[in-house]
PDB file of C-alpha atoms in Angstrom:
ATOM      1  CA  UNK Z 716      79.452  88.166 128.293  1.00  0.00           C
ATOM      2  CA  UNK Z 717      81.299  86.789 125.283  1.00  0.00           C
ATOM      3  CA  UNK Z 718      84.175  84.368 125.542  1.00  0.00           C
ATOM      4  CA  UNK Z 719      87.039  86.827 124.893  1.00  0.00           C
ATOM      5  CA  UNK Z 720      89.310  87.972 127.732  1.00  0.00           C
ATOM      6  CA  UNK Z 721      89.140  91.774 127.632  1.00  0.00           C
ATOM      7  CA  UNK Z 722      92.472  93.616 127.351  1.00  0.00           C
ATOM      8  CA  UNK Z 723      93.313  97.296 127.372  1.00  0.00           C
ATOM      9  CA  UNK Z 724      96.666  98.922 126.493  1.00  0.00           C
ATOM     10  CA  UNK Z 725      97.418 102.657 126.894  1.00  0.00           C
ATOM     11  CA  UNK Z 726     100.346 104.921 126.077  1.00  0.00           C
ATOM     12  CA  UNK Z 727     101.156 108.394 127.290  1.00  0.00           C
ATOM     13  CA  UNK Z 728     103.519 109.323 124.445  1.00  0.00           C
ATOM     14  CA  UNK Z 729     106.895 108.258 123.135  1.00  0.00           C
ATOM     15  CA  UNK Z 730     109.988 110.422 123.438  1.00  0.00           C
ATOM     16  CA  UNK Z 731     112.136 111.553 126.255  1.00  0.00           C
ATOM     17  CA  UNK Z 732     110.417 111.700 129.637  1.00  0.00           C
ATOM     18  CA  UNK Z 733     112.307 113.988 132.005  1.00  0.00           C
ATOM     19  CA  UNK Z 734     113.159 112.466 135.393  1.00  0.00           C
ATOM     20  CA  UNK Z 735     110.915 114.841 137.376  1.00  0.00           C
ATOM     21  CA  UNK Z 736     107.908 113.856 135.228  1.00  0.00           C
ATOM     22  CA  UNK Z 737     108.326 110.131 135.338  1.00  0.00           C
ATOM     23  CA  UNK Z 738     106.221 109.480 138.376  1.00  0.00           C
ATOM     24  CA  UNK Z 739     103.357 111.538 137.046  1.00  0.00           C
ATOM     25  CA  UNK Z 740     103.469 109.868 133.672  1.00  0.00           C
ATOM     26  CA  UNK Z 741     103.576 106.402 135.205  1.00  0.00           C
ATOM     27  CA  UNK Z 742     100.675 107.188 137.549  1.00  0.00           C
ATOM     28  CA  UNK Z 743      98.692 108.717 134.660  1.00  0.00           C
ATOM     29  CA  UNK Z 744      98.942 105.705 132.305  1.00  0.00           C
ATOM     30  CA  UNK Z 745      98.183 103.301 135.158  1.00  0.00           C
ATOM     31  CA  UNK Z 746      95.071 105.290 136.085  1.00  0.00           C
ATOM     32  CA  UNK Z 747      93.902 105.386 132.462  1.00  0.00           C
ATOM     33  CA  UNK Z 748      94.440 101.620 132.007  1.00  0.00           C
ATOM     34  CA  UNK Z 749      92.559 100.783 135.159  1.00  0.00           C
ATOM     35  CA  UNK Z 750      89.636 103.079 134.114  1.00  0.00           C
ATOM     36  CA  UNK Z 751      89.412 101.545 130.695  1.00  0.00           C
ATOM     37  CA  UNK Z 752      89.641  98.026 132.153  1.00  0.00           C
ATOM     38  CA  UNK Z 753      86.826  98.928 134.619  1.00  0.00           C
ATOM     39  CA  UNK Z 754      84.558  99.617 131.602  1.00  0.00           C
ATOM     40  CA  UNK Z 755      85.541  96.270 129.981  1.00  0.00           C
ATOM     41  CA  UNK Z 756      85.034  94.285 133.220  1.00  0.00           C
ATOM     42  CA  UNK Z 757      81.473  95.531 133.428  1.00  0.00           C
ATOM     43  CA  UNK Z 758      80.834  94.166 129.966  1.00  0.00           C
ATOM     44  CA  UNK Z 759      81.382  97.584 128.315  1.00  0.00           C
ATOM     45  CA  UNK Z 760      82.540  97.910 124.714  1.00  0.00           C
ATOM     46  CA  UNK Z 761      86.098  98.358 123.484  1.00  0.00           C
ATOM     47  CA  UNK Z 762      85.062 101.766 122.088  1.00  0.00           C
ATOM     48  CA  UNK Z 763      83.758 102.948 125.485  1.00  0.00           C
ATOM     49  CA  UNK Z 764      86.912 101.646 127.126  1.00  0.00           C
ATOM     50  CA  UNK Z 765      89.377 103.507 124.895  1.00  0.00           C
ATOM     51  CA  UNK Z 766      87.370 106.690 125.111  1.00  0.00           C
ATOM     52  CA  UNK Z 767      87.365 106.502 128.881  1.00  0.00           C
ATOM     53  CA  UNK Z 768      91.087 105.766 129.051  1.00  0.00           C
ATOM     54  CA  UNK Z 769      92.047 108.613 126.737  1.00  0.00           C
ATOM     55  CA  UNK Z 770      89.751 111.071 128.484  1.00  0.00           C
ATOM     56  CA  UNK Z 771      91.481 110.302 131.734  1.00  0.00           C
ATOM     57  CA  UNK Z 772      94.833 111.289 130.135  1.00  0.00           C
ATOM     58  CA  UNK Z 773      93.406 114.343 128.410  1.00  0.00           C
ATOM     59  CA  UNK Z 774      92.383 115.562 131.888  1.00  0.00           C
ATOM     60  CA  UNK Z 775      95.892 114.904 133.253  1.00  0.00           C
ATOM     61  CA  UNK Z 776      98.275 117.883 132.779  1.00  0.00           C
ATOM     62  CA  UNK Z 777     101.264 115.497 132.576  1.00  0.00           C
ATOM     63  CA  UNK Z 778     100.340 114.659 128.939  1.00  0.00           C
ATOM     64  CA  UNK Z 779     100.343 116.577 125.703  1.00  0.00           C
ATOM     65  CA  UNK Z 780      96.575 116.241 125.135  1.00  0.00           C
ATOM     66  CA  UNK Z 781      93.588 118.142 126.419  1.00  0.00           C
ATOM     67  CA  UNK Z 782      94.749 120.033 129.504  1.00  0.00           C
ATOM     68  CA  UNK Z 783      98.589 120.235 129.291  1.00  0.00           C
ATOM     69  CA  UNK Z 784      98.731 120.407 125.452  1.00  0.00           C
ATOM     70  CA  UNK Z 785     101.728 122.211 123.938  1.00  0.00           C
ATOM     71  CA  UNK Z 786     101.269 125.634 122.302  1.00  0.00           C
ATOM     72  CA  UNK Z 787     101.493 126.533 118.578  1.00  0.00           C
ATOM     73  CA  UNK Z 788     103.608 129.459 117.273  1.00  0.00           C
ATOM     74  CA  UNK Z 789     100.970 131.957 118.403  1.00  0.00           C
ATOM     75  CA  UNK Z 790     100.808 130.512 121.939  1.00  0.00           C
ATOM     76  CA  UNK Z 791      97.479 128.762 121.530  1.00  0.00           C
ATOM     77  CA  UNK Z 792      96.365 125.167 122.073  1.00  0.00           C
ATOM     78  CA  UNK Z 793      95.202 123.326 118.927  1.00  0.00           C
ATOM     79  CA  UNK Z 794      94.350 119.672 119.458  1.00  0.00           C
ATOM     80  CA  UNK Z 795      93.739 116.602 117.271  1.00  0.00           C
ATOM     81  CA  UNK Z 796      92.010 113.348 118.161  1.00  0.00           C
ATOM     82  CA  UNK Z 797      90.709 110.127 116.552  1.00  0.00           C
ATOM     83  CA  UNK Z 798      88.592 107.191 117.574  1.00  0.00           C
ATOM     84  CA  UNK Z 799      87.903 104.014 115.573  1.00  0.00           C
ATOM     85  CA  UNK Z 800      85.574 101.033 115.934  1.00  0.00           C
ATOM     86  CA  UNK Z 801      86.907  97.717 114.612  1.00  0.00           C
ATOM     87  CA  UNK Z 802      83.438  96.296 114.057  1.00  0.00           C
ATOM     88  CA  UNK Z 803      82.533  98.295 110.944  1.00  0.00           C
ATOM     89  CA  UNK Z 804      85.627 100.499 110.452  1.00  0.00           C
ATOM     90  CA  UNK Z 805      83.665 103.557 111.603  1.00  0.00           C
ATOM     91  CA  UNK Z 806      85.909 106.380 112.701  1.00  0.00           C
ATOM     92  CA  UNK Z 807      85.573 109.953 113.919  1.00  0.00           C
ATOM     93  CA  UNK Z 808      88.285 112.564 114.209  1.00  0.00           C
ATOM     94  CA  UNK Z 809      88.785 116.296 114.908  1.00  0.00           C
ATOM     95  CA  UNK Z 810      91.767 118.472 114.151  1.00  0.00           C
ATOM     96  CA  UNK Z 811      93.000 121.881 115.284  1.00  0.00           C
ATOM     97  CA  UNK Z 812      90.237 122.201 117.905  1.00  0.00           C
ATOM     98  CA  UNK Z 813      90.480 124.789 120.651  1.00  0.00           C
ATOM     99  CA  UNK Z 814      88.712 125.478 123.880  1.00  0.00           C
ATOM    100  CA  UNK Z 815      87.286 122.052 124.650  1.00  0.00           C
ATOM    101  CA  UNK Z 816      88.507 119.809 127.452  1.00  0.00           C
ATOM    102  CA  UNK Z 817      88.074 116.460 125.746  1.00  0.00           C
ATOM    103  CA  UNK Z 818      88.702 116.288 121.978  1.00  0.00           C
ATOM    104  CA  UNK Z 819      88.273 112.485 122.073  1.00  0.00           C
ATOM    105  CA  UNK Z 820      84.650 112.928 123.169  1.00  0.00           C
ATOM    106  CA  UNK Z 821      84.057 115.265 120.219  1.00  0.00           C
ATOM    107  CA  UNK Z 822      85.781 112.729 117.833  1.00  0.00           C
ATOM    108  CA  UNK Z 823      83.351 110.075 119.021  1.00  0.00           C
ATOM    109  CA  UNK Z 824      80.405 112.358 118.376  1.00  0.00           C
ATOM    110  CA  UNK Z 825      81.709 112.988 114.863  1.00  0.00           C
ATOM    111  CA  UNK Z 826      81.778 109.220 114.353  1.00  0.00           C
ATOM    112  CA  UNK Z 827      78.246 108.656 115.798  1.00  0.00           C
ATOM    113  CA  UNK Z 828      76.309 111.768 114.854  1.00  0.00           C
ATOM    114  CA  UNK Z 829      77.624 112.728 111.385  1.00  0.00           C
ATOM    115  CA  UNK Z 830      78.120 111.041 108.094  1.00  0.00           C
ATOM    116  CA  UNK Z 831      81.724 112.333 108.121  1.00  0.00           C
ATOM    117  CA  UNK Z 832      84.956 111.155 109.616  1.00  0.00           C
ATOM    118  CA  UNK Z 833      86.960 114.261 110.237  1.00  0.00           C
ATOM    119  CA  UNK Z 834      85.928 117.825 111.177  1.00  0.00           C
ATOM    120  CA  UNK Z 835      88.469 120.622 111.572  1.00  0.00           C
ATOM    121  CA  UNK Z 836      88.967 123.908 113.290  1.00  0.00           C
ATOM    122  CA  UNK Z 837      85.978 126.253 112.968  1.00  0.00           C
ATOM    123  CA  UNK Z 838      83.666 123.544 111.684  1.00  0.00           C
ATOM    124  CA  UNK Z 839      84.593 121.292 114.618  1.00  0.00           C
ATOM    125  CA  UNK Z 840      83.870 124.200 116.869  1.00  0.00           C
ATOM    126  CA  UNK Z 841      80.395 124.757 115.409  1.00  0.00           C
ATOM    127  CA  UNK Z 842      79.706 121.043 115.666  1.00  0.00           C
ATOM    128  CA  UNK Z 843      80.825 121.036 119.381  1.00  0.00           C
ATOM    129  CA  UNK Z 844      78.363 123.877 119.997  1.00  0.00           C
ATOM    130  CA  UNK Z 845      75.588 122.000 118.297  1.00  0.00           C
ATOM    131  CA  UNK Z 846      76.337 118.962 120.431  1.00  0.00           C
ATOM    132  CA  UNK Z 847      76.276 121.204 123.574  1.00  0.00           C
ATOM    133  CA  UNK Z 848      79.889 120.412 124.414  1.00  0.00           C
ATOM    134  CA  UNK Z 849      80.885 122.999 127.057  1.00  0.00           C
ATOM    135  CA  UNK Z 850      83.536 125.457 125.983  1.00  0.00           C
ATOM    136  CA  UNK Z 851      86.463 126.011 128.296  1.00  0.00           C
ATOM    137  CA  UNK Z 852      88.592 129.145 128.101  1.00  0.00           C
ATOM    138  CA  UNK Z 853      91.838 128.490 126.236  1.00  0.00           C
ATOM    139  CA  UNK Z 854      93.846 129.459 129.347  1.00  0.00           C
ATOM    140  CA  UNK Z 855      92.274 126.563 131.243  1.00  0.00           C
ATOM    141  CA  UNK Z 856      94.132 124.056 129.026  1.00  0.00           C
ATOM    142  CA  UNK Z 857      97.475 125.788 129.245  1.00  0.00           C
ATOM    143  CA  UNK Z 858      99.908 124.709 131.942  1.00  0.00           C
ATOM    144  CA  UNK Z 859     102.816 126.711 133.243  1.00  0.00           C
ATOM    145  CA  UNK Z 860     105.181 124.156 131.659  1.00  0.00           C
ATOM    146  CA  UNK Z 861     103.672 124.489 128.170  1.00  0.00           C
ATOM    147  CA  UNK Z 862     103.917 128.268 128.357  1.00  0.00           C
ATOM    148  CA  UNK Z 863     107.566 128.133 129.568  1.00  0.00           C
ATOM    149  CA  UNK Z 864     108.457 125.788 126.794  1.00  0.00           C
ATOM    150  CA  UNK Z 865     106.733 127.922 124.166  1.00  0.00           C
ATOM    151  CA  UNK Z 866     108.696 130.976 125.349  1.00  0.00           C
ATOM    152  CA  UNK Z 867     111.994 129.023 125.214  1.00  0.00           C
ATOM    153  CA  UNK Z 868     111.235 127.925 121.732  1.00  0.00           C
ATOM    154  CA  UNK Z 869     110.664 131.535 120.628  1.00  0.00           C
ATOM    155  CA  UNK Z 870     114.227 132.540 121.554  1.00  0.00           C
ATOM    156  CA  UNK Z 871     116.318 133.170 118.422  1.00  0.00           C
ATOM    157  CA  UNK Z 872     118.933 130.475 119.286  1.00  0.00           C
ATOM    158  CA  UNK Z 873     116.374 127.860 120.347  1.00  0.00           C
ATOM    159  CA  UNK Z 874     115.862 124.565 118.628  1.00  0.00           C
ATOM    160  CA  UNK Z 875     112.270 123.434 119.037  1.00  0.00           C
ATOM    161  CA  UNK Z 876     113.309 120.065 117.611  1.00  0.00           C
ATOM    162  CA  UNK Z 877     115.205 119.454 120.888  1.00  0.00           C
ATOM    163  CA  UNK Z 878     112.040 119.904 122.867  1.00  0.00           C
ATOM    164  CA  UNK Z 879     109.987 117.759 120.552  1.00  0.00           C
ATOM    165  CA  UNK Z 880     111.593 114.759 122.123  1.00  0.00           C
ATOM    166  CA  UNK Z 881     109.071 114.603 124.938  1.00  0.00           C
ATOM    167  CA  UNK Z 882     105.973 114.602 122.777  1.00  0.00           C
ATOM    168  CA  UNK Z 883     103.335 112.873 124.853  1.00  0.00           C
ATOM    169  CA  UNK Z 884     100.492 112.023 122.485  1.00  0.00           C
ATOM    170  CA  UNK Z 885      98.104 109.719 124.399  1.00  0.00           C
ATOM    171  CA  UNK Z 886      96.315 106.630 123.116  1.00  0.00           C
ATOM    172  CA  UNK Z 887      94.545 103.426 123.976  1.00  0.00           C
ATOM    173  CA  UNK Z 888      93.580 100.142 122.250  1.00  0.00           C
ATOM    174  CA  UNK Z 889      91.271  97.511 123.616  1.00  0.00           C
ATOM    175  CA  UNK Z 890      89.539  94.257 122.878  1.00  0.00           C
ATOM    176  CA  UNK Z 891      86.209  93.519 124.680  1.00  0.00           C
ATOM    177  CA  UNK Z 892      84.573  90.312 125.764  1.00  0.00           C
ATOM    178  CA  UNK Z 893      82.725  90.138 122.421  1.00  0.00           C
ATOM    179  CA  UNK Z 894      86.033  90.289 120.519  1.00  0.00           C
ATOM    180  CA  UNK Z 895      85.495  93.829 119.181  1.00  0.00           C
ATOM    181  CA  UNK Z 896      88.621  96.018 119.000  1.00  0.00           C
ATOM    182  CA  UNK Z 897      88.906  99.848 119.095  1.00  0.00           C
ATOM    183  CA  UNK Z 898      91.588 102.500 119.216  1.00  0.00           C
ATOM    184  CA  UNK Z 899      91.681 106.158 120.381  1.00  0.00           C
ATOM    185  CA  UNK Z 900      94.468 108.752 120.066  1.00  0.00           C
ATOM    186  CA  UNK Z 901      94.601 112.396 121.231  1.00  0.00           C
ATOM    187  CA  UNK Z 902      97.321 115.099 121.130  1.00  0.00           C
ATOM    188  CA  UNK Z 903      98.217 118.720 121.450  1.00  0.00           C
ATOM    189  CA  UNK Z 904     100.686 118.220 118.591  1.00  0.00           C
ATOM    190  CA  UNK Z 905     104.142 119.686 118.193  1.00  0.00           C
ATOM    191  CA  UNK Z 906     105.381 122.626 120.316  1.00  0.00           C
ATOM    192  CA  UNK Z 907     105.482 125.917 118.418  1.00  0.00           C
ATOM    193  CA  UNK Z 908     103.977 124.268 115.339  1.00  0.00           C
ATOM    194  CA  UNK Z 909     102.563 126.426 112.538  1.00  0.00           C
ATOM    195  CA  UNK Z 910      98.972 127.500 113.059  1.00  0.00           C
ATOM    196  CA  UNK Z 911      96.733 124.898 111.436  1.00  0.00           C
ATOM    197  CA  UNK Z 912      99.318 122.173 111.454  1.00  0.00           C
ATOM    198  CA  UNK Z 913      97.672 118.758 111.706  1.00  0.00           C
ATOM    199  CA  UNK Z 914      99.822 115.711 112.420  1.00  0.00           C
ATOM    200  CA  UNK Z 915      99.252 111.954 112.266  1.00  0.00           C
ATOM    201  CA  UNK Z 916      96.834 111.784 115.167  1.00  0.00           C
ATOM    202  CA  UNK Z 917      93.692 112.850 113.334  1.00  0.00           C
ATOM    203  CA  UNK Z 918      94.567 110.788 110.252  1.00  0.00           C
ATOM    204  CA  UNK Z 919      93.031 107.356 109.978  1.00  0.00           C
ATOM    205  CA  UNK Z 920      95.741 104.719 109.448  1.00  0.00           C
ATOM    206  CA  UNK Z 921      98.457 106.933 110.804  1.00  0.00           C
ATOM    207  CA  UNK Z 922      97.365 107.982 114.314  1.00  0.00           C
ATOM    208  CA  UNK Z 923      95.412 104.807 114.824  1.00  0.00           C
ATOM    209  CA  UNK Z 924      93.513 101.977 113.111  1.00  0.00           C
ATOM    210  CA  UNK Z 925      91.124  99.291 114.313  1.00  0.00           C
ATOM    211  CA  UNK Z 926      89.724  96.279 112.453  1.00  0.00           C
ATOM    212  CA  UNK Z 927      88.174  93.286 114.164  1.00  0.00           C
ATOM    213  CA  UNK Z 928      89.679  90.931 111.540  1.00  0.00           C
ATOM    214  CA  UNK Z 929      93.277  91.791 112.666  1.00  0.00           C
ATOM    215  CA  UNK Z 930      93.440  94.067 115.729  1.00  0.00           C
ATOM    216  CA  UNK Z 931      93.947  97.676 116.767  1.00  0.00           C
ATOM    217  CA  UNK Z 932      96.840 100.067 117.173  1.00  0.00           C
ATOM    218  CA  UNK Z 933      97.471 103.608 118.404  1.00  0.00           C
ATOM    219  CA  UNK Z 934     100.719 105.524 117.584  1.00  0.00           C
ATOM    220  CA  UNK Z 935     102.824 108.279 119.012  1.00  0.00           C
ATOM    221  CA  UNK Z 936     106.017 110.045 117.943  1.00  0.00           C
ATOM    222  CA  UNK Z 937     107.080 112.292 115.100  1.00  0.00           C
ATOM    223  CA  UNK Z 938     103.749 112.837 113.296  1.00  0.00           C
ATOM    224  CA  UNK Z 939     105.121 113.765 109.895  1.00  0.00           C
ATOM    225  CA  UNK Z 940     107.210 110.525 109.819  1.00  0.00           C
ATOM    226  CA  UNK Z 941     104.227 108.450 111.020  1.00  0.00           C
ATOM    227  CA  UNK Z 942     102.062 109.869 108.182  1.00  0.00           C
ATOM    228  CA  UNK Z 943     104.706 109.106 105.585  1.00  0.00           C
ATOM    229  CA  UNK Z 944     104.593 105.357 106.346  1.00  0.00           C
ATOM    230  CA  UNK Z 945     100.951 105.272 107.481  1.00  0.00           C
ATOM    231  CA  UNK Z 946     102.279 103.539 110.577  1.00  0.00           C
ATOM    232  CA  UNK Z 947      99.134 102.208 112.255  1.00  0.00           C
ATOM    233  CA  UNK Z 948      97.823 100.519 109.067  1.00  0.00           C
ATOM    234  CA  UNK Z 949     101.309  99.216 108.353  1.00  0.00           C
ATOM    235  CA  UNK Z 950     101.375  97.345 111.658  1.00  0.00           C
ATOM    236  CA  UNK Z 951      97.982  95.775 110.959  1.00  0.00           C
ATOM    237  CA  UNK Z 952      99.184  94.787 107.553  1.00  0.00           C
ATOM    238  CA  UNK Z 953     102.124  92.941 109.118  1.00  0.00           C
ATOM    239  CA  UNK Z 954      99.748  91.183 111.458  1.00  0.00           C
ATOM    240  CA  UNK Z 955      97.625  90.172 108.479  1.00  0.00           C
ATOM    241  CA  UNK Z 956     100.784  88.541 107.157  1.00  0.00           C
ATOM    242  CA  UNK Z 957     100.913  86.475 110.308  1.00  0.00           C
ATOM    243  CA  UNK Z 958     103.319  88.533 112.546  1.00  0.00           C
ATOM    244  CA  UNK Z 959     102.720  88.755 116.307  1.00  0.00           C
ATOM    245  CA  UNK Z 960     101.845  92.213 117.661  1.00  0.00           C
ATOM    246  CA  UNK Z 961     105.405  92.658 118.971  1.00  0.00           C
ATOM    247  CA  UNK Z 962     107.175  91.685 115.719  1.00  0.00           C
ATOM    248  CA  UNK Z 963     104.650  93.681 113.634  1.00  0.00           C
ATOM    249  CA  UNK Z 964     105.255  96.779 115.779  1.00  0.00           C
ATOM    250  CA  UNK Z 965     109.083  96.432 115.743  1.00  0.00           C
ATOM    251  CA  UNK Z 966     109.130  95.795 112.003  1.00  0.00           C
ATOM    252  CA  UNK Z 967     107.004  98.869 111.238  1.00  0.00           C
ATOM    253  CA  UNK Z 968     108.973 101.122 113.649  1.00  0.00           C
ATOM    254  CA  UNK Z 969     112.207  99.842 112.191  1.00  0.00           C
ATOM    255  CA  UNK Z 970     110.997 100.655 108.651  1.00  0.00           C
ATOM    256  CA  UNK Z 971     109.966 104.172 109.716  1.00  0.00           C
ATOM    257  CA  UNK Z 972     113.415 104.736 111.249  1.00  0.00           C
ATOM    258  CA  UNK Z 973     115.409 103.459 108.268  1.00  0.00           C
ATOM    259  CA  UNK Z 974     113.190 104.896 105.559  1.00  0.00           C
ATOM    260  CA  UNK Z 975     112.411 108.373 106.879  1.00  0.00           C
ATOM    261  CA  UNK Z 976     114.525 108.734 110.015  1.00  0.00           C
ATOM    262  CA  UNK Z 977     111.440 108.930 112.237  1.00  0.00           C
ATOM    263  CA  UNK Z 978     111.154 107.702 115.834  1.00  0.00           C
ATOM    264  CA  UNK Z 979     107.936 106.776 117.647  1.00  0.00           C
ATOM    265  CA  UNK Z 980     106.028 104.229 119.688  1.00  0.00           C
ATOM    266  CA  UNK Z 981     102.986 102.099 119.320  1.00  0.00           C
ATOM    267  CA  UNK Z 982     100.571  99.978 121.336  1.00  0.00           C
ATOM    268  CA  UNK Z 983      98.889  97.001 119.677  1.00  0.00           C
ATOM    269  CA  UNK Z 984      96.285  94.363 120.425  1.00  0.00           C
ATOM    270  CA  UNK Z 985      95.427  91.614 117.964  1.00  0.00           C
ATOM    271  CA  UNK Z 986      92.121  89.761 117.575  1.00  0.00           C
ATOM    272  CA  UNK Z 987      93.372  86.995 119.845  1.00  0.00           C
ATOM    273  CA  UNK Z 988      93.930  89.499 122.639  1.00  0.00           C
ATOM    274  CA  UNK Z 989      97.764  89.423 122.397  1.00  0.00           C
ATOM    275  CA  UNK Z 990      99.267  92.814 123.008  1.00  0.00           C
ATOM    276  CA  UNK Z 991     102.482  94.813 122.664  1.00  0.00           C
ATOM    277  CA  UNK Z 992     103.867  98.194 123.653  1.00  0.00           C
ATOM    278  CA  UNK Z 993     106.981  99.075 121.526  1.00  0.00           C
ATOM    279  CA  UNK Z 994     109.017 102.119 120.840  1.00  0.00           C
ATOM    280  CA  UNK Z 995     112.104 103.358 119.029  1.00  0.00           C
ATOM    281  CA  UNK Z 996     112.452 106.482 121.118  1.00  0.00           C
ATOM    282  CA  UNK Z 997     114.307 106.494 124.519  1.00  0.00           C
ATOM    283  CA  UNK Z 998     111.087 106.082 126.410  1.00  0.00           C
ATOM    284  CA  UNK Z 999     107.342 105.619 126.201  1.00  0.00           C
ATOM    285  CA  UNK Z1000     105.018 105.507 129.157  1.00  0.00           C
ATOM    286  CA  UNK Z1001     102.557 102.587 128.801  1.00  0.00           C
ATOM    287  CA  UNK Z1002     100.289 100.327 130.837  1.00  0.00           C
ATOM    288  CA  UNK Z1003      98.079  97.371 130.114  1.00  0.00           C
ATOM    289  CA  UNK Z1004      95.539  95.284 132.029  1.00  0.00           C
ATOM    290  CA  UNK Z1005      94.731  91.665 131.162  1.00  0.00           C
ATOM    291  CA  UNK Z1006      93.643  88.733 133.291  1.00  0.00           C
ATOM    292  CA  UNK Z1007      93.272  91.074 136.301  1.00  0.00           C
ATOM    293  CA  UNK Z1008      96.931  91.899 136.145  1.00  0.00           C
ATOM    294  CA  UNK Z1009      98.369  95.364 135.490  1.00  0.00           C
ATOM    295  CA  UNK Z1010     101.678  95.666 133.574  1.00  0.00           C
ATOM    296  CA  UNK Z1011     103.455  98.978 133.020  1.00  0.00           C
ATOM    297  CA  UNK Z1012     106.761 100.584 132.108  1.00  0.00           C
ATOM    298  CA  UNK Z1013     108.589 103.565 130.664  1.00  0.00           C
ATOM    299  CA  UNK Z1014     112.060 102.350 129.688  1.00  0.00           C
ATOM    300  CA  UNK Z1015     112.952  99.786 127.027  1.00  0.00           C
ATOM    301  CA  UNK Z1016     112.782  96.275 128.598  1.00  0.00           C
ATOM    302  CA  UNK Z1017     111.053  97.611 131.773  1.00  0.00           C
ATOM    303  CA  UNK Z1018     107.909  95.756 132.771  1.00  0.00           C
ATOM    304  CA  UNK Z1019     106.314  95.832 136.219  1.00  0.00           C
ATOM    305  CA  UNK Z1020     103.398  93.704 137.110  1.00  0.00           C
ATOM    306  CA  UNK Z1021     100.889  93.867 139.931  1.00  0.00           C
ATOM    307  CA  UNK Z1022      97.389  92.481 140.635  1.00  0.00           C
ATOM    308  CA  UNK Z1023      94.623  94.912 139.607  1.00  0.00           C
ATOM    309  CA  UNK Z1024      93.035  94.826 143.052  1.00  0.00           C
ATOM    310  CA  UNK Z1025      96.252  96.020 144.594  1.00  0.00           C
ATOM    311  CA  UNK Z1026      96.611  98.713 141.951  1.00  0.00           C
ATOM    312  CA  UNK Z1027      93.049  99.865 142.467  1.00  0.00           C
ATOM    313  CA  UNK Z1028      93.580 100.059 146.247  1.00  0.00           C
ATOM    314  CA  UNK Z1029      96.704 102.182 145.777  1.00  0.00           C
ATOM    315  CA  UNK Z1030      94.680 104.296 143.326  1.00  0.00           C
ATOM    316  CA  UNK Z1031      91.877 104.875 145.874  1.00  0.00           C
ATOM    317  CA  UNK Z1032      94.346 105.932 148.577  1.00  0.00           C
ATOM    318  CA  UNK Z1033      95.884 108.422 146.190  1.00  0.00           C
ATOM    319  CA  UNK Z1034      92.576 110.150 145.472  1.00  0.00           C
TER     320      UNK Z1034
END
């Protein structure tokens, strides 16, 4: 093992988390962080850890990614995902993909098995087939909640913007014992979005960015605003200028708010293993594991801490 202390940070999306969903979101980010940390503890790479953490949240219907994704105007699930390796700036992404359980896995295959960085829609579908990724029926990914919400948004007096507040993109950043960083982000996008809409998640520098020289970040929030300021890369730029992860995150989020009126949240780890989870929305579910301690929260200023062993024991009882 290298000399670096491994760290993983995950988010389950920034926005408004309704009371009845808080427990599920909290449990989901904790589970994802513990799984990612398990990979790092065994000497696994940052890239494996972030993929594992994000896959865990894609499989969790509480989040707007994979199973539980929101529906587009036609009532279908179209998902975006990105993964990036800080060692060589390799990245893979997919956009507007349907009928697969884990878009993050497909994004990783794009990174490793093609010369490209982003495959979309039908092309991504053909690539998934070529890679023998099992297809799941679209209905399998649709939860009762997503369908209810889609119907509500179709009503003539509805305001989909109101419902956008609990977005729930998921993401992870990590640094492994070798000092490599990585990020991964996955989402179902905006509820009742136009067919073929692609947000920030699949876009390098917006939905996420990872560079061993500075650190890694994954973003969540209003995609169009995030794209306008290239939020993930902006945060790393601030860290290049010597800002701490927390100050870099706050500075970039503040700029996005004042310049384009956009709200969001970010998780960050720098090359020294310092981390931050910051947001300008009302809430963002997040969790991190470092030094065998788990930290997590949802509200601004909220931070709970417990030993990993204790968290893992609780986790096993819950299974």
